[in-house]
Amino acid sequence: MLKLTPSERSALRAEAHALNPIVIIGEAGLTEPVLKEIDSGLDAHGLIKVRVFGDDREARIGMYETICDKLGAAPVQHIGKLLVMYRAKKEAVKELRNDGKKGRGMREVTIVKPSPSGTKRPSVTKVMVKGNERVTQGGSIKRAKPRQTSAKKSSLGQ
């Protein structure tokens, strides 16, 4: 189980205030699929809320400790039926395509659109674009179509 200092815990509590629960533990209790979902939530977000249905406070505390022990997470806060836990996100390892296939992989593109009124700041969004997609002048994403070929030219061998 991960240990946090009181100041770190306080900062995480403030950050978790606006979060919604991403996992709900029902009547069946803490099952393997629920643990797997909590684990994937911690990998993706780092800080998550879990809602536990049930009126037994001791059972909720036991579940909270079990989750933190099994998944290596730090307990941040336990208020009523909400459990807040934290684990540092795992860095995603990007692998280069080395399988001999053509094409480009995913790339990040920044789209800047002016405001409709022209008096406010432009909106800036970052989007992941696939290798066969392009960003138009207006900022929308379109798939690249294969170039049209003429039946006459293909029969002539050009």
PDB file of C-alpha atoms in Angstrom:
ATOM      1  CA  MET A   1       0.000   0.000   0.000  1.00  0.00           C
ATOM      2  CA  LEU A   2       1.277   3.440  -0.989  1.00  0.00           C
ATOM      3  CA  LYS A   3       1.786   6.062   1.750  1.00  0.00           C
ATOM      4  CA  LEU A   4       0.974   9.750   1.259  1.00  0.00           C
ATOM      5  CA  THR A   5       1.932  12.769   3.324  1.00  0.00           C
ATOM      6  CA  PRO A   6      -0.923  14.815   4.797  1.00  0.00           C
ATOM      7  CA  SER A   7      -0.286  17.679   2.361  1.00  0.00           C
ATOM      8  CA  GLU A   8      -0.360  15.304  -0.640  1.00  0.00           C
ATOM      9  CA  ARG A   9      -3.563  13.719   0.669  1.00  0.00           C
ATOM     10  CA  SER A  10      -5.144  17.154   1.105  1.00  0.00           C
ATOM     11  CA  ALA A  11      -4.246  18.183  -2.459  1.00  0.00           C
ATOM     12  CA  LEU A  12      -5.638  14.908  -3.829  1.00  0.00           C
ATOM     13  CA  ARG A  13      -8.840  15.351  -1.821  1.00  0.00           C
ATOM     14  CA  ALA A  14      -9.323  18.787  -3.361  1.00  0.00           C
ATOM     15  CA  GLU A  15      -8.667  17.394  -6.841  1.00  0.00           C
ATOM     16  CA  ALA A  16     -11.070  14.472  -6.290  1.00  0.00           C
ATOM     17  CA  HIS A  17     -13.912  16.741  -5.202  1.00  0.00           C
ATOM     18  CA  ALA A  18     -15.117  17.310  -8.781  1.00  0.00           C
ATOM     19  CA  LEU A  19     -14.743  13.667  -9.867  1.00  0.00           C
ATOM     20  CA  ASN A  20     -17.627  11.280 -10.394  1.00  0.00           C
ATOM     21  CA  PRO A  21     -17.376   7.622  -9.296  1.00  0.00           C
ATOM     22  CA  ILE A  22     -16.100   5.444 -12.148  1.00  0.00           C
ATOM     23  CA  VAL A  23     -16.733   2.098 -10.424  1.00  0.00           C
ATOM     24  CA  ILE A  24     -19.768   1.059  -8.396  1.00  0.00           C
ATOM     25  CA  ILE A  25     -19.594  -1.926  -6.062  1.00  0.00           C
ATOM     26  CA  GLY A  26     -23.014  -3.562  -5.732  1.00  0.00           C
ATOM     27  CA  GLU A  27     -24.558  -6.445  -3.813  1.00  0.00           C
ATOM     28  CA  ALA A  28     -22.023  -9.003  -5.019  1.00  0.00           C
ATOM     29  CA  GLY A  29     -19.269  -7.111  -3.240  1.00  0.00           C
ATOM     30  CA  LEU A  30     -15.640  -6.949  -4.224  1.00  0.00           C
ATOM     31  CA  THR A  31     -15.282  -9.475  -7.051  1.00  0.00           C
ATOM     32  CA  GLU A  32     -12.391 -10.048  -9.460  1.00  0.00           C
ATOM     33  CA  PRO A  33     -14.025  -8.133 -12.352  1.00  0.00           C
ATOM     34  CA  VAL A  34     -14.602  -5.159 -10.024  1.00  0.00           C
ATOM     35  CA  LEU A  35     -10.955  -5.237  -8.918  1.00  0.00           C
ATOM     36  CA  LYS A  36      -9.866  -5.424 -12.557  1.00  0.00           C
ATOM     37  CA  GLU A  37     -12.016  -2.392 -13.427  1.00  0.00           C
ATOM     38  CA  ILE A  38     -10.627  -0.412 -10.480  1.00  0.00           C
ATOM     39  CA  ASP A  39      -7.098  -1.359 -11.584  1.00  0.00           C
ATOM     40  CA  SER A  40      -7.712  -0.157 -15.139  1.00  0.00           C
ATOM     41  CA  GLY A  41      -9.278   3.043 -13.779  1.00  0.00           C
ATOM     42  CA  LEU A  42      -6.211   3.710 -11.645  1.00  0.00           C
ATOM     43  CA  ASP A  43      -3.958   3.083 -14.661  1.00  0.00           C
ATOM     44  CA  ALA A  44      -5.957   5.480 -16.820  1.00  0.00           C
ATOM     45  CA  HIS A  45      -6.743   8.269 -14.338  1.00  0.00           C
ATOM     46  CA  GLY A  46      -4.478   7.888 -11.324  1.00  0.00           C
ATOM     47  CA  LEU A  47      -7.082   9.328  -8.924  1.00  0.00           C
ATOM     48  CA  ILE A  48     -10.524   7.702  -8.831  1.00  0.00           C
ATOM     49  CA  LYS A  49     -13.718   7.551  -6.814  1.00  0.00           C
ATOM     50  CA  VAL A  50     -15.538   4.289  -6.090  1.00  0.00           C
ATOM     51  CA  ARG A  51     -19.109   4.105  -4.788  1.00  0.00           C
ATOM     52  CA  VAL A  52     -20.051   1.197  -2.515  1.00  0.00           C
ATOM     53  CA  PHE A  53     -23.710   0.275  -2.065  1.00  0.00           C
ATOM     54  CA  GLY A  54     -24.349  -1.229   1.316  1.00  0.00           C
ATOM     55  CA  ASP A  55     -25.000   0.075   4.808  1.00  0.00           C
ATOM     56  CA  ASP A  56     -22.290  -1.844   6.691  1.00  0.00           C
ATOM     57  CA  ARG A  57     -19.492   0.635   7.461  1.00  0.00           C
ATOM     58  CA  GLU A  58     -17.069  -2.074   8.601  1.00  0.00           C
ATOM     59  CA  ALA A  59     -17.513  -3.949   5.316  1.00  0.00           C
ATOM     60  CA  ARG A  60     -16.780  -0.746   3.348  1.00  0.00           C
ATOM     61  CA  ILE A  61     -13.624  -0.129   5.364  1.00  0.00           C
ATOM     62  CA  GLY A  62     -12.554  -3.743   4.769  1.00  0.00           C
ATOM     63  CA  MET A  63     -13.150  -3.378   1.012  1.00  0.00           C
ATOM     64  CA  TYR A  64     -11.200  -0.107   0.976  1.00  0.00           C
ATOM     65  CA  GLU A  65      -8.189  -1.681   2.682  1.00  0.00           C
ATOM     66  CA  THR A  66      -8.361  -4.776   0.450  1.00  0.00           C
ATOM     67  CA  ILE A  67      -8.444  -2.688  -2.729  1.00  0.00           C
ATOM     68  CA  CYS A  68      -5.513  -0.554  -1.616  1.00  0.00           C
ATOM     69  CA  ASP A  69      -3.462  -3.604  -0.560  1.00  0.00           C
ATOM     70  CA  LYS A  70      -4.103  -5.689  -3.682  1.00  0.00           C
ATOM     71  CA  LEU A  71      -3.662  -2.867  -6.196  1.00  0.00           C
ATOM     72  CA  GLY A  72      -0.872  -0.916  -4.500  1.00  0.00           C
ATOM     73  CA  ALA A  73      -2.974   2.236  -4.212  1.00  0.00           C
ATOM     74  CA  ALA A  74      -2.998   4.904  -1.537  1.00  0.00           C
ATOM     75  CA  PRO A  75      -6.206   5.568   0.408  1.00  0.00           C
ATOM     76  CA  VAL A  76      -7.066   9.251   0.085  1.00  0.00           C
ATOM     77  CA  GLN A  77     -10.536   9.643   1.559  1.00  0.00           C
ATOM     78  CA  HIS A  78     -13.503   7.601   2.799  1.00  0.00           C
ATOM     79  CA  ILE A  79     -16.686   9.645   3.149  1.00  0.00           C
ATOM     80  CA  GLY A  80     -19.911   7.715   3.559  1.00  0.00           C
ATOM     81  CA  LYS A  81     -20.226   5.351   0.621  1.00  0.00           C
ATOM     82  CA  LEU A  82     -17.514   7.033  -1.496  1.00  0.00           C
ATOM     83  CA  LEU A  83     -13.954   5.777  -1.524  1.00  0.00           C
ATOM     84  CA  VAL A  84     -11.185   7.879  -3.078  1.00  0.00           C
ATOM     85  CA  MET A  85      -7.877   6.246  -3.957  1.00  0.00           C
ATOM     86  CA  TYR A  86      -4.705   7.227  -5.786  1.00  0.00           C
ATOM     87  CA  ARG A  87      -1.959   5.434  -7.653  1.00  0.00           C
ATOM     88  CA  ALA A  88       0.533   7.071  -9.984  1.00  0.00           C
ATOM     89  CA  LYS A  89      -0.306   6.504 -13.651  1.00  0.00           C
ATOM     90  CA  LYS A  90       1.822   4.017 -15.526  1.00  0.00           C
ATOM     91  CA  GLU A  91       3.719   5.469 -18.453  1.00  0.00           C
ATOM     92  CA  ALA A  92       2.527   4.026 -21.736  1.00  0.00           C
ATOM     93  CA  VAL A  93       5.340   2.537 -23.773  1.00  0.00           C
ATOM     94  CA  LYS A  94       5.027   3.327 -27.447  1.00  0.00           C
ATOM     95  CA  GLU A  95       6.291   0.617 -29.723  1.00  0.00           C
ATOM     96  CA  LEU A  96       7.497   1.364 -33.211  1.00  0.00           C
ATOM     97  CA  ARG A  97       5.847  -0.560 -35.993  1.00  0.00           C
ATOM     98  CA  ASN A  98       8.402  -2.902 -37.360  1.00  0.00           C
ATOM     99  CA  ASP A  99       6.142  -5.380 -39.100  1.00  0.00           C
ATOM    100  CA  GLY A 100       6.850  -4.189 -42.640  1.00  0.00           C
ATOM    101  CA  LYS A 101       3.412  -2.667 -43.191  1.00  0.00           C
ATOM    102  CA  LYS A 102       3.081   0.659 -44.932  1.00  0.00           C
ATOM    103  CA  GLY A 103       1.357   3.669 -43.482  1.00  0.00           C
ATOM    104  CA  ARG A 104       1.847   6.140 -40.754  1.00  0.00           C
ATOM    105  CA  GLY A 105       0.740   5.638 -37.204  1.00  0.00           C
ATOM    106  CA  MET A 106      -1.217   7.959 -34.956  1.00  0.00           C
ATOM    107  CA  ARG A 107      -0.017  11.522 -34.620  1.00  0.00           C
ATOM    108  CA  GLU A 108      -1.121  14.464 -32.529  1.00  0.00           C
ATOM    109  CA  VAL A 109      -2.385  17.553 -34.361  1.00  0.00           C
ATOM    110  CA  THR A 110      -3.235  20.934 -32.840  1.00  0.00           C
ATOM    111  CA  ILE A 111      -6.357  22.555 -34.296  1.00  0.00           C
ATOM    112  CA  VAL A 112      -6.821  26.304 -33.774  1.00  0.00           C
ATOM    113  CA  LYS A 113     -10.273  27.672 -34.639  1.00  0.00           C
ATOM    114  CA  PRO A 114     -11.105  31.384 -34.367  1.00  0.00           C
ATOM    115  CA  SER A 115     -14.062  32.338 -32.195  1.00  0.00           C
ATOM    116  CA  PRO A 116     -17.379  32.856 -34.018  1.00  0.00           C
ATOM    117  CA  SER A 117     -17.621  36.496 -32.902  1.00  0.00           C
ATOM    118  CA  GLY A 118     -13.969  37.270 -33.555  1.00  0.00           C
ATOM    119  CA  THR A 119     -13.565  39.068 -30.231  1.00  0.00           C
ATOM    120  CA  LYS A 120     -12.698  36.114 -28.019  1.00  0.00           C
ATOM    121  CA  ARG A 121      -9.666  33.871 -27.963  1.00  0.00           C
ATOM    122  CA  PRO A 122      -9.415  31.129 -30.553  1.00  0.00           C
ATOM    123  CA  SER A 123     -10.212  27.605 -29.373  1.00  0.00           C
ATOM    124  CA  VAL A 124      -7.236  25.267 -29.335  1.00  0.00           C
ATOM    125  CA  THR A 125      -7.753  21.504 -29.337  1.00  0.00           C
ATOM    126  CA  LYS A 126      -5.284  18.653 -29.636  1.00  0.00           C
ATOM    127  CA  VAL A 127      -6.520  15.645 -31.588  1.00  0.00           C
ATOM    128  CA  MET A 128      -5.023  12.259 -32.405  1.00  0.00           C
ATOM    129  CA  VAL A 129      -5.166  11.682 -36.167  1.00  0.00           C
ATOM    130  CA  LYS A 130      -4.706   8.311 -37.851  1.00  0.00           C
ATOM    131  CA  GLY A 131      -2.308   7.852 -40.731  1.00  0.00           C
ATOM    132  CA  ASN A 132      -5.065   7.874 -43.347  1.00  0.00           C
ATOM    133  CA  GLU A 133      -6.757  11.023 -42.010  1.00  0.00           C
ATOM    134  CA  ARG A 134      -6.111  14.706 -42.609  1.00  0.00           C
ATOM    135  CA  VAL A 135      -7.239  17.960 -41.046  1.00  0.00           C
ATOM    136  CA  THR A 136      -9.115  20.304 -43.396  1.00  0.00           C
ATOM    137  CA  GLN A 137      -8.779  24.083 -43.538  1.00  0.00           C
ATOM    138  CA  GLY A 138     -11.895  24.397 -41.360  1.00  0.00           C
ATOM    139  CA  GLY A 139     -10.450  22.150 -38.666  1.00  0.00           C
ATOM    140  CA  SER A 140     -12.515  19.015 -39.265  1.00  0.00           C
ATOM    141  CA  ILE A 141     -10.957  15.583 -39.741  1.00  0.00           C
ATOM    142  CA  LYS A 142     -11.463  13.700 -43.000  1.00  0.00           C
ATOM    143  CA  ARG A 143     -10.316  10.302 -44.136  1.00  0.00           C
ATOM    144  CA  ALA A 144      -8.027  10.280 -47.117  1.00  0.00           C
ATOM    145  CA  LYS A 145      -9.687   8.595 -50.066  1.00  0.00           C
ATOM    146  CA  PRO A 146      -7.740   6.496 -52.526  1.00  0.00           C
ATOM    147  CA  ARG A 147      -6.931   8.435 -55.674  1.00  0.00           C
ATOM    148  CA  GLN A 148      -9.348   7.717 -58.498  1.00  0.00           C
ATOM    149  CA  THR A 149      -7.886   5.976 -61.499  1.00  0.00           C
ATOM    150  CA  SER A 150      -9.094   6.019 -65.045  1.00  0.00           C
ATOM    151  CA  ALA A 151     -10.202   2.759 -66.616  1.00  0.00           C
ATOM    152  CA  LYS A 152      -8.595   3.828 -69.917  1.00  0.00           C
ATOM    153  CA  LYS A 153      -5.238   4.647 -68.358  1.00  0.00           C
ATOM    154  CA  SER A 154      -5.107   1.423 -66.388  1.00  0.00           C
ATOM    155  CA  SER A 155      -5.816  -0.603 -69.535  1.00  0.00           C
ATOM    156  CA  LEU A 156      -2.993   1.213 -71.372  1.00  0.00           C
ATOM    157  CA  GLY A 157      -0.557   0.377 -68.574  1.00  0.00           C
ATOM    158  CA  GLN A 158       0.025   3.910 -67.328  1.00  0.00           C
TER     159      GLN A 158
END
